[in-house]
PDB file of C-alpha atoms in Angstrom:
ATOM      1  CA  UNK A   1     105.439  94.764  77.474  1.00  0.00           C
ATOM      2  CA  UNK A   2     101.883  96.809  76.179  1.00  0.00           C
ATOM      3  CA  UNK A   3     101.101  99.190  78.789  1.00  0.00           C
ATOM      4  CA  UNK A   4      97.085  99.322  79.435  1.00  0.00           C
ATOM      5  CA  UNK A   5      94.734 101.819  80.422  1.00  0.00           C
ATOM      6  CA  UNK A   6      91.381 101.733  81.700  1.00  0.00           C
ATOM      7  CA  UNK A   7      89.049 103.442  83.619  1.00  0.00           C
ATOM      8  CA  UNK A   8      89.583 103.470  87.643  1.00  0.00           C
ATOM      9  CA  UNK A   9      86.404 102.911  88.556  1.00  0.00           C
ATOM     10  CA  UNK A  10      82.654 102.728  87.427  1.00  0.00           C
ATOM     11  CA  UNK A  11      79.715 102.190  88.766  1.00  0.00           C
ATOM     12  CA  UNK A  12      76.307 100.291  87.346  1.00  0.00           C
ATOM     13  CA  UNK A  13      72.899  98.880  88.629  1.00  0.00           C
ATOM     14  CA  UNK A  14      72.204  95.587  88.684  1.00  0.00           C
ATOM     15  CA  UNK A  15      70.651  94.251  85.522  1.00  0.00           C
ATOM     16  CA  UNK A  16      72.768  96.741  83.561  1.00  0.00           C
ATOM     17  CA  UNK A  17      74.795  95.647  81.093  1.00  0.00           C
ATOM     18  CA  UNK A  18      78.506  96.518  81.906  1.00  0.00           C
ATOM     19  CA  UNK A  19      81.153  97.682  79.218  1.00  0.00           C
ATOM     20  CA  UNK A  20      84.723  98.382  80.632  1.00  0.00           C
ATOM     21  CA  UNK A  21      87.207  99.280  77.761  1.00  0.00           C
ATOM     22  CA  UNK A  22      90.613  98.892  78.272  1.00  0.00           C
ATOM     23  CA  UNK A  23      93.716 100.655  75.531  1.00  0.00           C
ATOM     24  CA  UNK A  24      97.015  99.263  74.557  1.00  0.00           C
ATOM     25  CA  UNK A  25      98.029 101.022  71.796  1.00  0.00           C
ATOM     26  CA  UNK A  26     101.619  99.320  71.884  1.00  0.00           C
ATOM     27  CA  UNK A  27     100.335  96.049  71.654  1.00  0.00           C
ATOM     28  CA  UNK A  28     102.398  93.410  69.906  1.00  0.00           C
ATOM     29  CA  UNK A  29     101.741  90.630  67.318  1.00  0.00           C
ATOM     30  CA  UNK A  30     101.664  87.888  69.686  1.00  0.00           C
ATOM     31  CA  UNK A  31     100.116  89.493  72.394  1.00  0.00           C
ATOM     32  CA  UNK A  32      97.206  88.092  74.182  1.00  0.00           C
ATOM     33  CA  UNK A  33      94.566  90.372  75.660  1.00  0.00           C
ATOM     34  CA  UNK A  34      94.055  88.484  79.091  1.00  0.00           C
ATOM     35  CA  UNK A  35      90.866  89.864  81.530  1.00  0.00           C
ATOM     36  CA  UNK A  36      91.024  88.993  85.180  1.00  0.00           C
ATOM     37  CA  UNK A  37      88.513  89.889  88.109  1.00  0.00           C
ATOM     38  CA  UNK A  38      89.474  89.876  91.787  1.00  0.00           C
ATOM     39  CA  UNK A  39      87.377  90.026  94.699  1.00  0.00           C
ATOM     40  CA  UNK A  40      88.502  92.117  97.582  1.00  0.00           C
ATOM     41  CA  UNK A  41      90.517  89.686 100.153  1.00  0.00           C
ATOM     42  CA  UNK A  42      90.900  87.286  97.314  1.00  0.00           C
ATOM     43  CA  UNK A  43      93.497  86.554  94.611  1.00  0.00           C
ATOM     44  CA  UNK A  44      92.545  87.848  90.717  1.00  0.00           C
ATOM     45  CA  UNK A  45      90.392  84.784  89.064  1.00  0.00           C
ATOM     46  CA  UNK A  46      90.829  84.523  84.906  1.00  0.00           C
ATOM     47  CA  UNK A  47      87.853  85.585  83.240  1.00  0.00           C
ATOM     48  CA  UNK A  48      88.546  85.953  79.373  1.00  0.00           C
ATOM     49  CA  UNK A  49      91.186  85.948  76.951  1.00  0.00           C
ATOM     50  CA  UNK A  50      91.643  86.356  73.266  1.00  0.00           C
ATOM     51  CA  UNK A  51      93.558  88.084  69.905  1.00  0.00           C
ATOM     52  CA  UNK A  52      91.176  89.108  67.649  1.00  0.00           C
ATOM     53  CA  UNK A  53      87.459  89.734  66.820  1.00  0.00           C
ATOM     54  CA  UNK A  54      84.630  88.297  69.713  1.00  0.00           C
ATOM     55  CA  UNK A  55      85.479  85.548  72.285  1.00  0.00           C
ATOM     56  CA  UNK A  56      82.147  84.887  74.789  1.00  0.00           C
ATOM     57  CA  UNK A  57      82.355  82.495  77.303  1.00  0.00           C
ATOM     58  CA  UNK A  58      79.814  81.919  80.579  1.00  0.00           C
ATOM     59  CA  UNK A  59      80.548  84.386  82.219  1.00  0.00           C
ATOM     60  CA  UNK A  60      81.555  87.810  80.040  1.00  0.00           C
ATOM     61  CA  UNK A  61      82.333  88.561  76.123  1.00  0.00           C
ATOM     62  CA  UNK A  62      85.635  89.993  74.710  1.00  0.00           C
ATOM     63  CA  UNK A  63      85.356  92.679  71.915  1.00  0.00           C
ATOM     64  CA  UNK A  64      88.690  93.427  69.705  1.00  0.00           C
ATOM     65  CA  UNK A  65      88.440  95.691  66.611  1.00  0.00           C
ATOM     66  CA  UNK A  66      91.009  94.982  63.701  1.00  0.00           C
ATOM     67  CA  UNK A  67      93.762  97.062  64.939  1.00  0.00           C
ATOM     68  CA  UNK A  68      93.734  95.461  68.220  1.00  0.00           C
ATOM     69  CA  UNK A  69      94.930  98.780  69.943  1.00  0.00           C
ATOM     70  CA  UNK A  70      91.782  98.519  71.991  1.00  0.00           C
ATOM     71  CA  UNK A  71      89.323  96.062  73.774  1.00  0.00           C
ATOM     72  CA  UNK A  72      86.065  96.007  75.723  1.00  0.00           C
ATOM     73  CA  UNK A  73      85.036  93.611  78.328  1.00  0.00           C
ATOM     74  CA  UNK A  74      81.069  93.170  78.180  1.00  0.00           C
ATOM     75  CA  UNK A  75      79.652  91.600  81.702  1.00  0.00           C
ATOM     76  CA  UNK A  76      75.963  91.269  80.755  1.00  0.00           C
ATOM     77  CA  UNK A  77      73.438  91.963  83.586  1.00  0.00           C
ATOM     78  CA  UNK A  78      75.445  92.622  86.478  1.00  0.00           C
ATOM     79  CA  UNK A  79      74.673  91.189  89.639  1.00  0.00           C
ATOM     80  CA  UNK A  80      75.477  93.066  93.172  1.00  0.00           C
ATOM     81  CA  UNK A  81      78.038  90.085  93.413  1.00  0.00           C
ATOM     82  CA  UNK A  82      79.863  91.480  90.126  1.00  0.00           C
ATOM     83  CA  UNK A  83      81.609  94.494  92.338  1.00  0.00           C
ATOM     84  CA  UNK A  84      85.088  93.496  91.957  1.00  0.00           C
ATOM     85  CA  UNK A  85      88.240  94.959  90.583  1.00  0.00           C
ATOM     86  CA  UNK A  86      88.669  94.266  86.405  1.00  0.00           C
ATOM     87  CA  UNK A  87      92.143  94.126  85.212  1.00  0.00           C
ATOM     88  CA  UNK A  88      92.771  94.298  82.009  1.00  0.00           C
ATOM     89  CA  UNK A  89      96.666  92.828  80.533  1.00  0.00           C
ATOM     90  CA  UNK A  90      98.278  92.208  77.559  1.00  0.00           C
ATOM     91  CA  UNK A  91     101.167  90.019  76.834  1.00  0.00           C
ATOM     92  CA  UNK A  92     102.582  86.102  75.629  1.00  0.00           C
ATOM     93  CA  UNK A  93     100.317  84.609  78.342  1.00  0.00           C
ATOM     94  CA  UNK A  94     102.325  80.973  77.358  1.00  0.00           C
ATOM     95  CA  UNK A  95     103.601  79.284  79.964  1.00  0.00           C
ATOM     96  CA  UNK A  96     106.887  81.496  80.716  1.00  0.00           C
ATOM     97  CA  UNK A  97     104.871  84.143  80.194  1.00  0.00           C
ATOM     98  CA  UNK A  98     105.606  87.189  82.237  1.00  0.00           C
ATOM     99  CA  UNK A  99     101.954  89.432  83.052  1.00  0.00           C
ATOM    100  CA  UNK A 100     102.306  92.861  84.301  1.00  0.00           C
ATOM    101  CA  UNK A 101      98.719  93.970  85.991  1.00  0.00           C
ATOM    102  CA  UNK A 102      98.088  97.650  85.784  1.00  0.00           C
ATOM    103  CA  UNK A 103      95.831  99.653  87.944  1.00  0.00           C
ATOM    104  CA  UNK A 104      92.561  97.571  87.173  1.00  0.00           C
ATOM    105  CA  UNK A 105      88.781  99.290  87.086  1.00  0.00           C
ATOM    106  CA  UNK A 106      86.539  99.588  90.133  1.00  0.00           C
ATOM    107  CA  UNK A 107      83.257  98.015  89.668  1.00  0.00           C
ATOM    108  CA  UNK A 108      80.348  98.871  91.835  1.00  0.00           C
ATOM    109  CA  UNK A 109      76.913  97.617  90.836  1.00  0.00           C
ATOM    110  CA  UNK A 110      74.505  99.092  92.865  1.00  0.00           C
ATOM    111  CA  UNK A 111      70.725  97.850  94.056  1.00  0.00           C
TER     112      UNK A 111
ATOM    113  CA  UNK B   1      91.243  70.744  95.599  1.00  0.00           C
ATOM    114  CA  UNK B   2      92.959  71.130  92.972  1.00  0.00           C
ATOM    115  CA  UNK B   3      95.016  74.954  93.094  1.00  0.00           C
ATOM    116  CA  UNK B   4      97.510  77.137  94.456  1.00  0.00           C
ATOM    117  CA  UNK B   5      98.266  76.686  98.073  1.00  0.00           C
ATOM    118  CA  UNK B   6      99.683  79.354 100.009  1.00  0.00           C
ATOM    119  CA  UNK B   7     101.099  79.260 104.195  1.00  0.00           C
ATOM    120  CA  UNK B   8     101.134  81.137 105.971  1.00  0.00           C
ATOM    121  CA  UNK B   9      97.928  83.139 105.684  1.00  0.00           C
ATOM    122  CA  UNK B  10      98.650  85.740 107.997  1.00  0.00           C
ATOM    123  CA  UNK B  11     102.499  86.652 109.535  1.00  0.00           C
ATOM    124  CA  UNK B  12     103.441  89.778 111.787  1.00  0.00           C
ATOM    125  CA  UNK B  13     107.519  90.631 112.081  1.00  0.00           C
ATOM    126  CA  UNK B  14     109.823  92.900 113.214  1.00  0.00           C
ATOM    127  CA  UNK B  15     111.761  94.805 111.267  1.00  0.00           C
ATOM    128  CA  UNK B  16     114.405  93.067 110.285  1.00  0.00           C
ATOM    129  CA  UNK B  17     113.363  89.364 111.079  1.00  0.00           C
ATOM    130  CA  UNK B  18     113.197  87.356 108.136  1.00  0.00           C
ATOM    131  CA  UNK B  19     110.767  84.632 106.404  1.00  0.00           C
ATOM    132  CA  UNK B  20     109.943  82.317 104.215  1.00  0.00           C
ATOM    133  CA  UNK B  21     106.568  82.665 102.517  1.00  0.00           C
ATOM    134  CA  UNK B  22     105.322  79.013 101.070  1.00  0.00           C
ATOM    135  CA  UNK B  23     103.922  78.452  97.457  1.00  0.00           C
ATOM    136  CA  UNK B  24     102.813  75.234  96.203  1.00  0.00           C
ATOM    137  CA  UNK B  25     100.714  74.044  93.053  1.00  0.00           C
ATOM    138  CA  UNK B  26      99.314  70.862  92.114  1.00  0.00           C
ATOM    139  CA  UNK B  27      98.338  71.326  88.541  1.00  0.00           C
ATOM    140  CA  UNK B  28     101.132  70.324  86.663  1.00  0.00           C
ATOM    141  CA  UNK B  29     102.427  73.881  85.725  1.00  0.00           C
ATOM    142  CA  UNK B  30     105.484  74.929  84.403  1.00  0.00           C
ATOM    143  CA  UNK B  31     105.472  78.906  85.193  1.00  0.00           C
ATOM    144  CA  UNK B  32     105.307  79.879  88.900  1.00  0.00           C
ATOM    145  CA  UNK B  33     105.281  83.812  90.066  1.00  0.00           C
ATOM    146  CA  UNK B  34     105.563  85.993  93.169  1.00  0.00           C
ATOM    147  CA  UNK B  35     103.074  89.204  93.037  1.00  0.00           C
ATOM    148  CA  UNK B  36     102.489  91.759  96.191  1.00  0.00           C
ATOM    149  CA  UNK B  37      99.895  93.938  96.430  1.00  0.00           C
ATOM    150  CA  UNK B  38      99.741  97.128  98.436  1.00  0.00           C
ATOM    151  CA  UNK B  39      96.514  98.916  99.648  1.00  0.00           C
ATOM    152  CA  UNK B  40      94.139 100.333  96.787  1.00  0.00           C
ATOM    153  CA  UNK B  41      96.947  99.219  94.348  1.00  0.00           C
ATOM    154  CA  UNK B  42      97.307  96.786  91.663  1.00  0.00           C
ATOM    155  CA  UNK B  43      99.953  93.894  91.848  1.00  0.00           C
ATOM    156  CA  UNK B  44     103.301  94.329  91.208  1.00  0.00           C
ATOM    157  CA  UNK B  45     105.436  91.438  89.904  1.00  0.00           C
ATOM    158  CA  UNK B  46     108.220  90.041  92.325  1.00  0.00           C
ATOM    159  CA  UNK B  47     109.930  87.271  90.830  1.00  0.00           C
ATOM    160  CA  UNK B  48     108.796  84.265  88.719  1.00  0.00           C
ATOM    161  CA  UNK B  49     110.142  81.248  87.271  1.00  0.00           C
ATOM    162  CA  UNK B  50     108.993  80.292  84.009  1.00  0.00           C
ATOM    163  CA  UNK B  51     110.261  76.600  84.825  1.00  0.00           C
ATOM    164  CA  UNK B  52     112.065  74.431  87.442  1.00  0.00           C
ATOM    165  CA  UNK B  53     115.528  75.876  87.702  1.00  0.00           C
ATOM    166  CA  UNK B  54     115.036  79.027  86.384  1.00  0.00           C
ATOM    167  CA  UNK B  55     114.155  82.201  88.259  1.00  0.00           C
ATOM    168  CA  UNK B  56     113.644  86.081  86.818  1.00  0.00           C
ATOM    169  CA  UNK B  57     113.480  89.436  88.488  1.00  0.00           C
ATOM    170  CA  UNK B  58     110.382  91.007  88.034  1.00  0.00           C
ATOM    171  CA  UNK B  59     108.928  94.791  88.684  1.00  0.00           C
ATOM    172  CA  UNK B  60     110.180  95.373  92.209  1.00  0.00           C
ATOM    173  CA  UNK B  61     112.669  92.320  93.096  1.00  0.00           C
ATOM    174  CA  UNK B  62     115.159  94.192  95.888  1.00  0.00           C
ATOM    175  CA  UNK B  63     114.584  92.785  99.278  1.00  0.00           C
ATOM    176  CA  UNK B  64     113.924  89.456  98.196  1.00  0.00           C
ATOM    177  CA  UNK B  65     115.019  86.362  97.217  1.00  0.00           C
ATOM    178  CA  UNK B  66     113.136  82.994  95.624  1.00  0.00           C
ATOM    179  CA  UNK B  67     113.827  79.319  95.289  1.00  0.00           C
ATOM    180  CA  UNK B  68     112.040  77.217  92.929  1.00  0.00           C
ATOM    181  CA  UNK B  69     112.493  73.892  94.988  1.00  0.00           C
ATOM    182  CA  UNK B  70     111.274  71.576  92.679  1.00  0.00           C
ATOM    183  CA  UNK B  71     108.028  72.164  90.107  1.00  0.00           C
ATOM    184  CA  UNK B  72     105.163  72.301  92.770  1.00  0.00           C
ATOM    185  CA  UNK B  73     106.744  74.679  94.719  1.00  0.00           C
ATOM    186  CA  UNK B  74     107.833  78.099  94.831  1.00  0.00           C
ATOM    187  CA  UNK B  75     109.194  79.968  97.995  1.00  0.00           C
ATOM    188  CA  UNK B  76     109.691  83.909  98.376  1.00  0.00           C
ATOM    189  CA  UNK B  77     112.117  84.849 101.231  1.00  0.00           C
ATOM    190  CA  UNK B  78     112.213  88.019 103.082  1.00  0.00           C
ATOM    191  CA  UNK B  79     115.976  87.977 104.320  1.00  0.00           C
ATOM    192  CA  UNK B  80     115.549  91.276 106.466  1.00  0.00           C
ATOM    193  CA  UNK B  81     111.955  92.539 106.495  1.00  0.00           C
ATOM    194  CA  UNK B  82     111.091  96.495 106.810  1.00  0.00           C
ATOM    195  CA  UNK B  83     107.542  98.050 107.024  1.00  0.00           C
ATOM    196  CA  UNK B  84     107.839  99.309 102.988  1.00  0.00           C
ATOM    197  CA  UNK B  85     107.759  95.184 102.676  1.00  0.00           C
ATOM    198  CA  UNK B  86     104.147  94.812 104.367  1.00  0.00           C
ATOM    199  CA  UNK B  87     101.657  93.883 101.811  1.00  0.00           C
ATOM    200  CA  UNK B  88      99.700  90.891 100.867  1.00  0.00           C
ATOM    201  CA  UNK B  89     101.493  88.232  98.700  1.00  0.00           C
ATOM    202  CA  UNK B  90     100.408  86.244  96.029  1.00  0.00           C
ATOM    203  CA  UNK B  91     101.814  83.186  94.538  1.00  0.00           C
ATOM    204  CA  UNK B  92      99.983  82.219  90.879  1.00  0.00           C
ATOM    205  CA  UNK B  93     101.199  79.267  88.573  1.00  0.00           C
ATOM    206  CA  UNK B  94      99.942  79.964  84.613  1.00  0.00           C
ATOM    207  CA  UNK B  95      98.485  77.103  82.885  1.00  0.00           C
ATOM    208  CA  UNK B  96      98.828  78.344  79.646  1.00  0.00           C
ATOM    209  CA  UNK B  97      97.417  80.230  76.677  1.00  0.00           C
ATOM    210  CA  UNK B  98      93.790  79.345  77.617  1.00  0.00           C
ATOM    211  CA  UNK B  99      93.242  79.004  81.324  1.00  0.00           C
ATOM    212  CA  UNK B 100      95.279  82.089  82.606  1.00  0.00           C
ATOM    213  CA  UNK B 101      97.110  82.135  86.316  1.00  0.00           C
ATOM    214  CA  UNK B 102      95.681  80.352  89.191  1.00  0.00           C
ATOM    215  CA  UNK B 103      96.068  82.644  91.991  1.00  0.00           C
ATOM    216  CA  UNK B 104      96.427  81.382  95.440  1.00  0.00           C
ATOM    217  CA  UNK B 105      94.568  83.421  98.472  1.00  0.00           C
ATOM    218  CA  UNK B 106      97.007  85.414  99.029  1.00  0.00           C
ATOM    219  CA  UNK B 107      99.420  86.151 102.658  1.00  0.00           C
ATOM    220  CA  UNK B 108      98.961  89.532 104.357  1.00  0.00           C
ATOM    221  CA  UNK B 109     102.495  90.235 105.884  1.00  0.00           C
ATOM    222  CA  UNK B 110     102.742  93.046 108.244  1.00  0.00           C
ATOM    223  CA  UNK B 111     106.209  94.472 109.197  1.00  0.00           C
ATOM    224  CA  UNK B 112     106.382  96.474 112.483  1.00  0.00           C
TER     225      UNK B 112
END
């Protein structure tokens, strides 16, 4: 399974557009890169997932260059409500699928 | 409401008493999973089942046992429960390629 880093934590102001870029270097072929957010008290809630290139949805766009060895989560104008933890995995998220979470990124957005 | 539905929500043992933690999912999924999560941590994968009748170890299995009773539901069982054990659980079911896990809210087990 691709091991991921990110950043532990980060801190914004609301309005701000938020980048949080995550590495997996080992990533394989048919790995997925899979975002998830969790609020403190709560269970991690699926934000984003894709393979390649740009995947936007409502609520955050995914950015993967070529190699794949890389991605960027992009939450546009945060929101005090947006402080969460960010998780970033990678892995055959079929059903079956087995997701290891890593340390996840620290999001404070400040007044 | 259609999700993941965990019981209990809160539990306090003794060392050494055990449990059952409850898991069940009314979406139709296949793949079931087991996840703790210690303070300031990230979650560590228990067990999981990728289908009814099957069960796999995952990160940090000793300590613990699961049954997939049938393919809503998914128990974890603490046969002899010590303080490293207390955490807060999560069971999560994984709808597939394009709608990720569905986490339930979690139980917050403390061992004394």
């Amino acid at each position: 399974l691709a091991k991921t880093t990110q950043p532990i934590s980060m801190d914004s102001y609301e309005g701000q557009e938020v980048n949080i870029t995550c590495s997996h270097n080992n990533i394989a072929t048919n790995d997925y890169i899979t975002w998830y957010q969790q609020f403190p008290s709560q269970g991690p809630r699926f934000i984003i997932q894709g393979y390649k290139t740009k995947v936007t949805n409502e609520v955050a766009s995914l950015f993967i260059p070529a190699d794949r060895k890389s991605s960027t989560l992009s939450l546009p104008r945060v929101s005090l409500s947006d402080t969460a933890v960010y998780y970033c995995l990678v892995g055959v998220n079929n059903q079956g699928g087995k997701l290891i979470f890593g340390q996840g990124t620290e999001l404070s957005v400040k007044p | 409401n259609a999700g993941v539905t965990q019981t209990p929500k809160f539990q306090v043992l003794k060392t050494g008493q055990s449990m059952t933690l409850q898991c069940a999912q009314d979406m139709n999924h296949n793949s079931m999973y087991w996840y703790r999560q210690d303070p300031g941590m990230g979650l560590r994968l228990i067990y999981y089942s990728a289908s009814e009748g099957t069960t796999d170890k995952g990160e940090v299995p000793n300590g613990y046992n699961v049954s997939r009773l049938n393919k809503r539901e998914f128990s974890l069982r603490l046969e002899s429960a010590a303080p490293s054990q207390t955490s807060v659980y999560f069971c999560a079911s994984n709808g597939g390629a394009y709608y990720g896990y569905t986490f339930g809210s979690g139980t917050r087990l403390t061992v004394v």
